[in-house]
Short mmCIF file of N, CA and C and ligand atoms in Angstrom, two decimals:
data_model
loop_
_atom_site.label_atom_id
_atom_site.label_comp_id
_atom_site.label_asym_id
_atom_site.label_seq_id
_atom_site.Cartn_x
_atom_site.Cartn_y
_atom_site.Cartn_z
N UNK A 186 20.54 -19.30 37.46
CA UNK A 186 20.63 -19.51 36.01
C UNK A 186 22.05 -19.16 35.54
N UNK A 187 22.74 -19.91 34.89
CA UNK A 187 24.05 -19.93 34.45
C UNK A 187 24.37 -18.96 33.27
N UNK A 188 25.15 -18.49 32.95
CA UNK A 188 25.53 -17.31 32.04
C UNK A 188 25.32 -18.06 30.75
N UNK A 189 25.54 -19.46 31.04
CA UNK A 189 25.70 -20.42 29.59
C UNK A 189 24.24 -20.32 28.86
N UNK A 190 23.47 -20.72 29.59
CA UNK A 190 22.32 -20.52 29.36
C UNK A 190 21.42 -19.69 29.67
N UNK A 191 22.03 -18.35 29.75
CA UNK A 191 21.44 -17.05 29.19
C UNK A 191 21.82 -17.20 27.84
N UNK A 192 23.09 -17.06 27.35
CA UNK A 192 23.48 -17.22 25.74
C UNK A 192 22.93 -18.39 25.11
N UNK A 193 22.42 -19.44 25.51
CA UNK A 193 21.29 -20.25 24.72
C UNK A 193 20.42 -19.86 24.94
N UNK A 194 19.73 -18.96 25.31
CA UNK A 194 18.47 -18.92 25.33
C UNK A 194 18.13 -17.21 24.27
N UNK A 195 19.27 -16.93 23.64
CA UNK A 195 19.17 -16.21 22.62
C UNK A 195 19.76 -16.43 21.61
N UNK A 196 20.23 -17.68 21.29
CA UNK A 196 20.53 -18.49 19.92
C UNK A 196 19.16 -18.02 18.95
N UNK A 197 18.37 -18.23 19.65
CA UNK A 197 16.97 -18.56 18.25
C UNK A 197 16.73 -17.38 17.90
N UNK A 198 17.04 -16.03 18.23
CA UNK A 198 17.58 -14.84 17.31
C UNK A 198 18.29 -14.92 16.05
N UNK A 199 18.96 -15.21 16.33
CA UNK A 199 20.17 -15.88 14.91
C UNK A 199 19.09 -16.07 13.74
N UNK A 200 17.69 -16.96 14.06
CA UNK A 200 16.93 -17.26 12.95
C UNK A 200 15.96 -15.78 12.17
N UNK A 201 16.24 -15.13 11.52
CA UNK A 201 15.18 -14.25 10.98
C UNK A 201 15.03 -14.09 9.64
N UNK A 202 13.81 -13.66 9.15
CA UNK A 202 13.79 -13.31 8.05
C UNK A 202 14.19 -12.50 7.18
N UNK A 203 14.56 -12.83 6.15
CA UNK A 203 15.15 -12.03 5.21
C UNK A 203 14.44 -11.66 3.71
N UNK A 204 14.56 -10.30 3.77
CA UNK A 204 13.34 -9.81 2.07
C UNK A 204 14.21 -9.70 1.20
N UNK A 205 14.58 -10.41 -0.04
CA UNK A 205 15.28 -10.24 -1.00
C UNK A 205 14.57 -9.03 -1.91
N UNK A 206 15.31 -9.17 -3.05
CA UNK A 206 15.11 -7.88 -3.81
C UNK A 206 14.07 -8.39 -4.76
N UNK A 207 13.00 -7.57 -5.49
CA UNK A 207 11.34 -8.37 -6.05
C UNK A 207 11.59 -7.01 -7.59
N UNK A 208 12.12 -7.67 -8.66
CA UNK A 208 11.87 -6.26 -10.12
C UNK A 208 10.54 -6.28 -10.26
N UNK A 209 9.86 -5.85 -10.44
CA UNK A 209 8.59 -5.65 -10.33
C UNK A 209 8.22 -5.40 -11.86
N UNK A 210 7.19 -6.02 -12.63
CA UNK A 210 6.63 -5.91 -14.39
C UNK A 210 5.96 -6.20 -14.33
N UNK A 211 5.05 -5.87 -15.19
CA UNK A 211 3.59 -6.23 -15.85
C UNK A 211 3.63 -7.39 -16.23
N UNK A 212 4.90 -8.05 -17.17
CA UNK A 212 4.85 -9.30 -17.24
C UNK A 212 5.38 -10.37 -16.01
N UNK A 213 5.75 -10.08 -14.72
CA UNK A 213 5.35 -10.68 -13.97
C UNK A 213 6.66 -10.12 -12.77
N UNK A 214 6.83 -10.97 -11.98
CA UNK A 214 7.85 -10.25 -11.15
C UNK A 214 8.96 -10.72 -11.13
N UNK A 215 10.12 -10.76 -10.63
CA UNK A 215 11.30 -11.50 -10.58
C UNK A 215 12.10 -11.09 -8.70
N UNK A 216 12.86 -12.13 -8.71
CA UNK A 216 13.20 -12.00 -6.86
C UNK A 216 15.17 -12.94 -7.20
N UNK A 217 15.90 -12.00 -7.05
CA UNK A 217 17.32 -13.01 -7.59
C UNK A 217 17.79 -12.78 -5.71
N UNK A 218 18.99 -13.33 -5.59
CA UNK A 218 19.26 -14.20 -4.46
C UNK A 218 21.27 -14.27 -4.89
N UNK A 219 21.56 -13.98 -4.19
CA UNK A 219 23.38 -13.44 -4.26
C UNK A 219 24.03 -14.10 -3.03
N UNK A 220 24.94 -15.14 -3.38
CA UNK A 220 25.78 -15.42 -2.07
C UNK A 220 26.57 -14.43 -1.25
N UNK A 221 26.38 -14.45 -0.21
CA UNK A 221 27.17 -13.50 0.68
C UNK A 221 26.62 -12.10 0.34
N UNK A 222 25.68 -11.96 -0.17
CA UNK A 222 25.02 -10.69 -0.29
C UNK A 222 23.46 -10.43 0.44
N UNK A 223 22.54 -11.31 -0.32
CA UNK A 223 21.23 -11.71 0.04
C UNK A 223 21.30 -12.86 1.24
N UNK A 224 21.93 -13.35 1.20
CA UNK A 224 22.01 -15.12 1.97
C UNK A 224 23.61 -15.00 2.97
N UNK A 225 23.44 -15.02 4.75
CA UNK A 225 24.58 -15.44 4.99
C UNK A 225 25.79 -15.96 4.59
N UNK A 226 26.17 -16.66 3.63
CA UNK A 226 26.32 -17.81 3.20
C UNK A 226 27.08 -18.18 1.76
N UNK A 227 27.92 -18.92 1.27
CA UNK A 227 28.18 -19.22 0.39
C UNK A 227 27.12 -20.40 -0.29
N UNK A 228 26.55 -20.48 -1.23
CA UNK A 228 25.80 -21.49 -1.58
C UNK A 228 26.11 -23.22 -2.03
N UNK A 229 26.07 -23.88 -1.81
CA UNK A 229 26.68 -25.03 -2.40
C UNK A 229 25.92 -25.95 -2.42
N UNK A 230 24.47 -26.08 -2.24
CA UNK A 230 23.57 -26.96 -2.62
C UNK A 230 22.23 -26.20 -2.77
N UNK A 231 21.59 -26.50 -3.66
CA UNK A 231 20.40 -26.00 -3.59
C UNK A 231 19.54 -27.73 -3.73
N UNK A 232 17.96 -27.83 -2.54
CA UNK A 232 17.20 -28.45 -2.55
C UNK A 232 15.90 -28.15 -2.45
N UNK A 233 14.97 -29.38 -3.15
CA UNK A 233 13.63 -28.15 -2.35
C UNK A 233 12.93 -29.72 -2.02
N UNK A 234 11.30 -29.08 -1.46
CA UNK A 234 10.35 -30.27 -1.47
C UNK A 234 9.52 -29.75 -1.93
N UNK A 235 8.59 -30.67 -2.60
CA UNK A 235 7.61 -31.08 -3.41
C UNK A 235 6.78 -31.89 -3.59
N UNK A 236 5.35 -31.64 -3.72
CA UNK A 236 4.65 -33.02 -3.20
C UNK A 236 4.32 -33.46 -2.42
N UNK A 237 4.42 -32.26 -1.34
CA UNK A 237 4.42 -33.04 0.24
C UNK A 237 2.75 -33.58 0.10
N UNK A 238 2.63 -34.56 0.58
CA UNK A 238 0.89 -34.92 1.08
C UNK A 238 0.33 -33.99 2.38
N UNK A 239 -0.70 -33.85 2.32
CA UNK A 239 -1.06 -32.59 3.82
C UNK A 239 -1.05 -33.83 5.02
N UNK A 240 -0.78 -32.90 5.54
CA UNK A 240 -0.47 -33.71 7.27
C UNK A 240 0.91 -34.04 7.09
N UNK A 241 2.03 -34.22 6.25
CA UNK A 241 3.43 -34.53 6.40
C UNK A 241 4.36 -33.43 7.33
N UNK A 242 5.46 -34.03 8.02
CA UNK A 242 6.02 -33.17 8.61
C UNK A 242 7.19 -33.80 7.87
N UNK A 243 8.47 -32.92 7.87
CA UNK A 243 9.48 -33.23 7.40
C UNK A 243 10.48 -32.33 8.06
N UNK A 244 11.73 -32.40 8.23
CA UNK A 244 12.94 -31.50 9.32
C UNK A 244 12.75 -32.63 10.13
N UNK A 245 12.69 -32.13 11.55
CA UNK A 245 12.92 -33.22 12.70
C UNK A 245 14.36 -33.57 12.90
N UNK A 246 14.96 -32.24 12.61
CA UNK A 246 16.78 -32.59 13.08
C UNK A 246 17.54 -31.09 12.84
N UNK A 247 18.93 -31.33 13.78
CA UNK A 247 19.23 -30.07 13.63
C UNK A 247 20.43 -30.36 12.78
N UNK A 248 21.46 -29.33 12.50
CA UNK A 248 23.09 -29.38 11.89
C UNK A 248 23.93 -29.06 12.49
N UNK A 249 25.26 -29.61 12.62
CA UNK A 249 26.35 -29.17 13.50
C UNK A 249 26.65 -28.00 12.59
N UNK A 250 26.69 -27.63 11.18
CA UNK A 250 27.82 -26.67 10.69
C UNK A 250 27.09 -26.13 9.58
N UNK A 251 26.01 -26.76 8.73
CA UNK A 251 25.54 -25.96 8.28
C UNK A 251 24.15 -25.31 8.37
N UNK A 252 24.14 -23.97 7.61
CA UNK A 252 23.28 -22.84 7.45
C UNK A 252 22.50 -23.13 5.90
N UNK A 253 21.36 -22.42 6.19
CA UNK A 253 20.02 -22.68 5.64
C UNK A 253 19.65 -21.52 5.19
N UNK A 254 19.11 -21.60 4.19
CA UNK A 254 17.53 -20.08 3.83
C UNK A 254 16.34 -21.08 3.20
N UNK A 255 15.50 -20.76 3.68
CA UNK A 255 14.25 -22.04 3.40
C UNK A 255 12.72 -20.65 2.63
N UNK A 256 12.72 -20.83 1.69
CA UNK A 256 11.99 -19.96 0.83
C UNK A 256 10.82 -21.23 0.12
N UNK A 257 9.51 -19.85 0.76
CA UNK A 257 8.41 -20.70 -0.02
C UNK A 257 8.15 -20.28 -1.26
N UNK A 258 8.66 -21.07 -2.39
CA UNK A 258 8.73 -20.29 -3.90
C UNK A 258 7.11 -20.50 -4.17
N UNK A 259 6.18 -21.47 -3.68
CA UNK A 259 4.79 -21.56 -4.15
C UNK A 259 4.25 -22.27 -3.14
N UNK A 260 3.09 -21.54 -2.68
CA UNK A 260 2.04 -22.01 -1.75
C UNK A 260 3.04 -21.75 -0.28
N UNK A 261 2.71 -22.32 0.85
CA UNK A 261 2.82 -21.75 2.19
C UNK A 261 3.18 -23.24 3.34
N UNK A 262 3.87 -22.67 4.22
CA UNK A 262 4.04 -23.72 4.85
C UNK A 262 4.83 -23.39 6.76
N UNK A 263 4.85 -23.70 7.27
CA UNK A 263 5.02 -23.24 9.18
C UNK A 263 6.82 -23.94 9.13
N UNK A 264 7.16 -23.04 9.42
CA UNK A 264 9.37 -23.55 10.00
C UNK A 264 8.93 -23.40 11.77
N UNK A 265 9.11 -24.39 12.22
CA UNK A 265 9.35 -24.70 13.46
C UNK A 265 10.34 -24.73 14.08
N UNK A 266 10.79 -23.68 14.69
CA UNK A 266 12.70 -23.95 15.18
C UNK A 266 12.84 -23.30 16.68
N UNK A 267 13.25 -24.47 17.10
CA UNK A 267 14.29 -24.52 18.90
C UNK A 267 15.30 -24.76 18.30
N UNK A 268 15.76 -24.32 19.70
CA UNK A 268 17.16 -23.69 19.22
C UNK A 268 17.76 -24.13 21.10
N UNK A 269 16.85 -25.31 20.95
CA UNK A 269 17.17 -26.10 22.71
C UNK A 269 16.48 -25.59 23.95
N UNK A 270 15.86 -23.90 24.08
CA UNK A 270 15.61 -23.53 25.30
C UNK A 270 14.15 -23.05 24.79
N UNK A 271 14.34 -22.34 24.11
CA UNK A 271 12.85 -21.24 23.20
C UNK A 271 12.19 -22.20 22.20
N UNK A 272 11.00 -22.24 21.38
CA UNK A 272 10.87 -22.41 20.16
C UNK A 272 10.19 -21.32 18.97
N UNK A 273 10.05 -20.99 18.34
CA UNK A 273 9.68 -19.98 17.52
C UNK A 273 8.99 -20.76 15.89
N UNK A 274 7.90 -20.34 15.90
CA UNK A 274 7.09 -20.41 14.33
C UNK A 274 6.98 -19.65 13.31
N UNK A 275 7.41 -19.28 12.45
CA UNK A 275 7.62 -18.98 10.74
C UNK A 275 6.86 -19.67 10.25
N UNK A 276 5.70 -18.22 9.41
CA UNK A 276 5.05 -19.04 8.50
C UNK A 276 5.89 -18.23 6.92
N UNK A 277 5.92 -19.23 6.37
CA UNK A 277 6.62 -18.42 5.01
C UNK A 277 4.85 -18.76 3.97
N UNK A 278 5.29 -17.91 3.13
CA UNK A 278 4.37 -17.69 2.11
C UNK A 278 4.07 -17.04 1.18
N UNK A 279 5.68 -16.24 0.95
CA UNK A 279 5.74 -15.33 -0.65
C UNK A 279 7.30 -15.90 -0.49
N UNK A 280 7.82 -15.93 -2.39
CA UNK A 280 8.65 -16.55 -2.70
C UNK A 280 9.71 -15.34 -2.92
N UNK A 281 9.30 -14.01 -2.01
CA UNK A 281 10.72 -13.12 -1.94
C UNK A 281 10.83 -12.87 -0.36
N UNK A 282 10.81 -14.04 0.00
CA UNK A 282 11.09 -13.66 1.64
C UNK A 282 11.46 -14.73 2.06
N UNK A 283 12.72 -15.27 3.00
CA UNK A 283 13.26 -16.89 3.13
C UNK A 283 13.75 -16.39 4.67
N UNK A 284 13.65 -17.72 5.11
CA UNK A 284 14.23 -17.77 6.90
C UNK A 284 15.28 -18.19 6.81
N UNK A 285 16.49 -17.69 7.57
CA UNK A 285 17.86 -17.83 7.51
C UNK A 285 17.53 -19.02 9.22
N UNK A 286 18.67 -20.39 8.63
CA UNK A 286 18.73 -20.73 9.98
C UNK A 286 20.20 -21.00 10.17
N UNK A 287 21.04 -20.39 10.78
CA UNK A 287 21.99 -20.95 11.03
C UNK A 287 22.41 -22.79 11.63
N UNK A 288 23.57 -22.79 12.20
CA UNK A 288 23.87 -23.90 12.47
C UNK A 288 23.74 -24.02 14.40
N UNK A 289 22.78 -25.41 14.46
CA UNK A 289 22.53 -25.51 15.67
C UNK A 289 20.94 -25.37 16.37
N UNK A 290 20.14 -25.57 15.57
CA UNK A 290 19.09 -25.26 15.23
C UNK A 290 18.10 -26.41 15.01
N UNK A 291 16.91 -27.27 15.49
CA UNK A 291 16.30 -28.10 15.40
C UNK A 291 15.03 -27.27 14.79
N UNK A 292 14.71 -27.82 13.33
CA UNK A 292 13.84 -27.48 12.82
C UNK A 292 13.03 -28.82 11.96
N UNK A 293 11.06 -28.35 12.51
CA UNK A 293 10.70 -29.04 11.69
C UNK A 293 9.90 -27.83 10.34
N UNK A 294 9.30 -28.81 9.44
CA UNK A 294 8.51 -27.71 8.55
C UNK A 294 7.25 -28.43 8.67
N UNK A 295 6.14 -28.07 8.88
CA UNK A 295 4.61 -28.51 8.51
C UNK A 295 3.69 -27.35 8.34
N UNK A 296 2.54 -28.07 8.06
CA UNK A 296 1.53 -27.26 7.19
C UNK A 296 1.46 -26.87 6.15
N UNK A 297 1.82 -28.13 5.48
CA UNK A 297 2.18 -27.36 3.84
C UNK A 297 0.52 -27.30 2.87
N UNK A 298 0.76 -26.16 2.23
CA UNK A 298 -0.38 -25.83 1.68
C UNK A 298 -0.13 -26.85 -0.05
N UNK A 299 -1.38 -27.10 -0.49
CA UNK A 299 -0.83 -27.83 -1.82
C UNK A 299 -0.51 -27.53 -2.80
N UNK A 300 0.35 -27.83 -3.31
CA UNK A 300 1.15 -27.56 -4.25
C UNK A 300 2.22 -26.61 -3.75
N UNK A 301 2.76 -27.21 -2.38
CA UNK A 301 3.62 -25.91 -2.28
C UNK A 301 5.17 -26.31 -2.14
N UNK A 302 6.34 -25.38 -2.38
CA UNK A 302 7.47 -26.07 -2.97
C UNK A 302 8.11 -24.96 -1.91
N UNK A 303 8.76 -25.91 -1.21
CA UNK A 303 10.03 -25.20 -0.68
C UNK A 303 11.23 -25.45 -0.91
N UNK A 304 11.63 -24.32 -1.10
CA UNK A 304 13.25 -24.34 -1.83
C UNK A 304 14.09 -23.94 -0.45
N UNK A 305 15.50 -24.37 -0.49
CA UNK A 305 16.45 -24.67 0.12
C UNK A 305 17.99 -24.51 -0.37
N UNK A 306 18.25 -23.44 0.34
CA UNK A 306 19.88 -22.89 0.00
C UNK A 306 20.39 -23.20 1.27
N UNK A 307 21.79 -24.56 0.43
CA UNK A 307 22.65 -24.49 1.64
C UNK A 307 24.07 -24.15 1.70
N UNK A 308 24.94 -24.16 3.14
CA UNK A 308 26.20 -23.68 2.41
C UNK A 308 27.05 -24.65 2.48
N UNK A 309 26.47 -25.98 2.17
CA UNK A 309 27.52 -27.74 2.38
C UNK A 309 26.55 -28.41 1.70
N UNK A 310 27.87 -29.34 0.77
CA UNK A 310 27.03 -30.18 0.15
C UNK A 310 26.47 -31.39 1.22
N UNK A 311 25.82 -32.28 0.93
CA UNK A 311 25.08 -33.15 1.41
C UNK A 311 26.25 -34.18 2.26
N UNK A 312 25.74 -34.31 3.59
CA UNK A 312 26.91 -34.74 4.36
C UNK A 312 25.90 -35.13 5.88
N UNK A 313 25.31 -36.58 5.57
CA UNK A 313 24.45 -36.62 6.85
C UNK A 313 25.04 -36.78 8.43
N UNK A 314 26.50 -36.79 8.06
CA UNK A 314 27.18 -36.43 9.31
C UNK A 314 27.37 -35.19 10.04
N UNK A 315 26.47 -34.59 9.13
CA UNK A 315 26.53 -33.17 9.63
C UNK A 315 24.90 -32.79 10.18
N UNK A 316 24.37 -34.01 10.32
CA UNK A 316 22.65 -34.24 10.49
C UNK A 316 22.41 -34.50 12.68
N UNK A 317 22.19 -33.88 12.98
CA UNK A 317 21.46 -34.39 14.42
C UNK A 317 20.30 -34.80 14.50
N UNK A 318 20.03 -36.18 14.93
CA UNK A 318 17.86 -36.47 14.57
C UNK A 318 17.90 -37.06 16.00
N UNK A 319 18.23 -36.65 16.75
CA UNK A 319 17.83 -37.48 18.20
C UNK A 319 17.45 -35.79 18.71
N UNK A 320 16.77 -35.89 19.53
CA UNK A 320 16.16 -34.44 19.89
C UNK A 320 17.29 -34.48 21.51
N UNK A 321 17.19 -35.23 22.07
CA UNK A 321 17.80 -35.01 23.20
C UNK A 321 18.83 -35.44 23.33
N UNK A 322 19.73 -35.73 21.92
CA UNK A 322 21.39 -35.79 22.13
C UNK A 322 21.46 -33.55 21.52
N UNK A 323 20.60 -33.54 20.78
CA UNK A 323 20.50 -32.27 20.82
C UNK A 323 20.39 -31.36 21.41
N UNK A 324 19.70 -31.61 22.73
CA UNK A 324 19.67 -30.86 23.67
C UNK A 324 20.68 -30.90 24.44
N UNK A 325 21.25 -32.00 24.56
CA UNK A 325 22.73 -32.07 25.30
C UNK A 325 23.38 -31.24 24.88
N UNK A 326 23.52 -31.46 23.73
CA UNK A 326 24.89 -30.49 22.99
C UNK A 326 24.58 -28.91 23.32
N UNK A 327 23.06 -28.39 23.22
CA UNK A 327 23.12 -27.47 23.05
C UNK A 327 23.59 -26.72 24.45
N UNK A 328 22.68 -27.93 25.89
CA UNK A 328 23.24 -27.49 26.78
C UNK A 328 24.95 -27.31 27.39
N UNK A 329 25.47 -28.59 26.81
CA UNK A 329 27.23 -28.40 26.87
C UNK A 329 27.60 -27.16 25.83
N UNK A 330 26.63 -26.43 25.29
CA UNK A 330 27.60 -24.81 24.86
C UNK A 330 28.07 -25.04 23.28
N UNK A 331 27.74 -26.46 22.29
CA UNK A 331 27.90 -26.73 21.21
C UNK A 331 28.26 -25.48 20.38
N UNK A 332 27.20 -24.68 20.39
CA UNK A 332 27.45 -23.72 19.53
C UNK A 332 27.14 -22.27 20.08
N UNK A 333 27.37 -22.15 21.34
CA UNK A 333 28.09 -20.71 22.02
C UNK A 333 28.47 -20.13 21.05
N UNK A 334 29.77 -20.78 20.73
CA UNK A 334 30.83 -19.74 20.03
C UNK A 334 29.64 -18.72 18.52
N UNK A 335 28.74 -19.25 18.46
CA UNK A 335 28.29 -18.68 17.08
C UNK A 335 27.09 -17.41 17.52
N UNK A 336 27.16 -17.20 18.97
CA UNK A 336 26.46 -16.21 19.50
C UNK A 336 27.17 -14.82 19.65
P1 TYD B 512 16.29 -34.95 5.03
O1 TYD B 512 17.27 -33.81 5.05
O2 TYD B 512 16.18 -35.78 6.26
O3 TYD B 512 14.84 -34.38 4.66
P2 TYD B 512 13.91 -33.30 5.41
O4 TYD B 512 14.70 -32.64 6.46
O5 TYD B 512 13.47 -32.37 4.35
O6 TYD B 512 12.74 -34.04 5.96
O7 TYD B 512 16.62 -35.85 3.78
C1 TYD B 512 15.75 -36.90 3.38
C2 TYD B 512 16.56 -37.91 2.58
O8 TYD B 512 17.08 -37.30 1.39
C3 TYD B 512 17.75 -38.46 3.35
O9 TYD B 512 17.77 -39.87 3.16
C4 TYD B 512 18.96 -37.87 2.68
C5 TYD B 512 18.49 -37.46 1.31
N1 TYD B 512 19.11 -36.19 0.89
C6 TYD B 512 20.12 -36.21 -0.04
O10 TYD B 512 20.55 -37.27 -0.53
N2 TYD B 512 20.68 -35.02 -0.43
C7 TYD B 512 20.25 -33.83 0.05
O11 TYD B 512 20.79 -32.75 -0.32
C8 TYD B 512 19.21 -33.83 1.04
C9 TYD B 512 18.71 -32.54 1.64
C10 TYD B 512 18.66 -35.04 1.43
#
């Protein structure tokens, strides 16, 4: 087994969860979210989904460069992420707790519960050149050491 892939095969560490801060009131709660404080990351897009129909999967690709926090603001839903060698399941399901994914990372999301909205902090605006959807040009890369350097 090659040294290379000892260090891929602990990329999917990189992915964990993170508990933001929750003010806590009678009239209800509040959870705020700080670039480079709460979130790896500088922010520069925020997205979410909505509406999903049950049985939808959506992800099915990884990113050359950018990083993620994927927060279930309502209802619940499974983050699926290889990371080329391992895979690992996240279920999110309170809206003060989000999965950080860095860059290099093949993630899908399913099981969405209804009515449930996942929100999405990224740190690049929208740039599908920065999109991988072939699973096994992905695995190439990951095996040629793509993103070593971020281990
Ligand atoms: P995609 O990222 O593939 O969705 P998901 O990973 O959630 O399944 O994006 C779906 C479509 O939406 C794709 O055609 C590009 C478009 N899109 C934007 O125009 N801007 C965005 O910020 C995002 C995330 C997607």
């Amino acid at each position: 087994m090659s040294l290379k892939i000892e260090m891929g095969r602990k990329r999917i560490d990189l992915c964990k969860i993170i508990e933001f801060p929750v003010v806590h009131d009678h009239r209800g709660n509040l959870t705020f979210i700080e670039e480079n404080k709460h979130v790896p990351f500088e922010i520069k897009r925020i997205y979410y989904l909505y509406d999903v129909p049950s049985g939808a999967v959506r992800g099915g690709h990884a990113h050359i460069e950018l990083h993620q926090l994927i927060i279930a603001l309502s209802g619940s839903f499974d983050v699926i992420i290889d990371d080329g060698y391992q895979r690992k399941s996240f279920f999110l399901n309170r809206p003060h707790y989000g999965l950080y994914i860095p860059p290099g990372m093949w993630r899908e999301i399913e099981n969405f519960s209804s009515n449930s909205v996942a929100l999405v902090l990224a740190s690049e605006l929208y740039d599908e050149e920065d999109y991988i959807r072939d699973y096994e040009k992905f695995r190439k890369m990951v095996r040629e050491g793509f993103w070593d350097e971020s281990d």
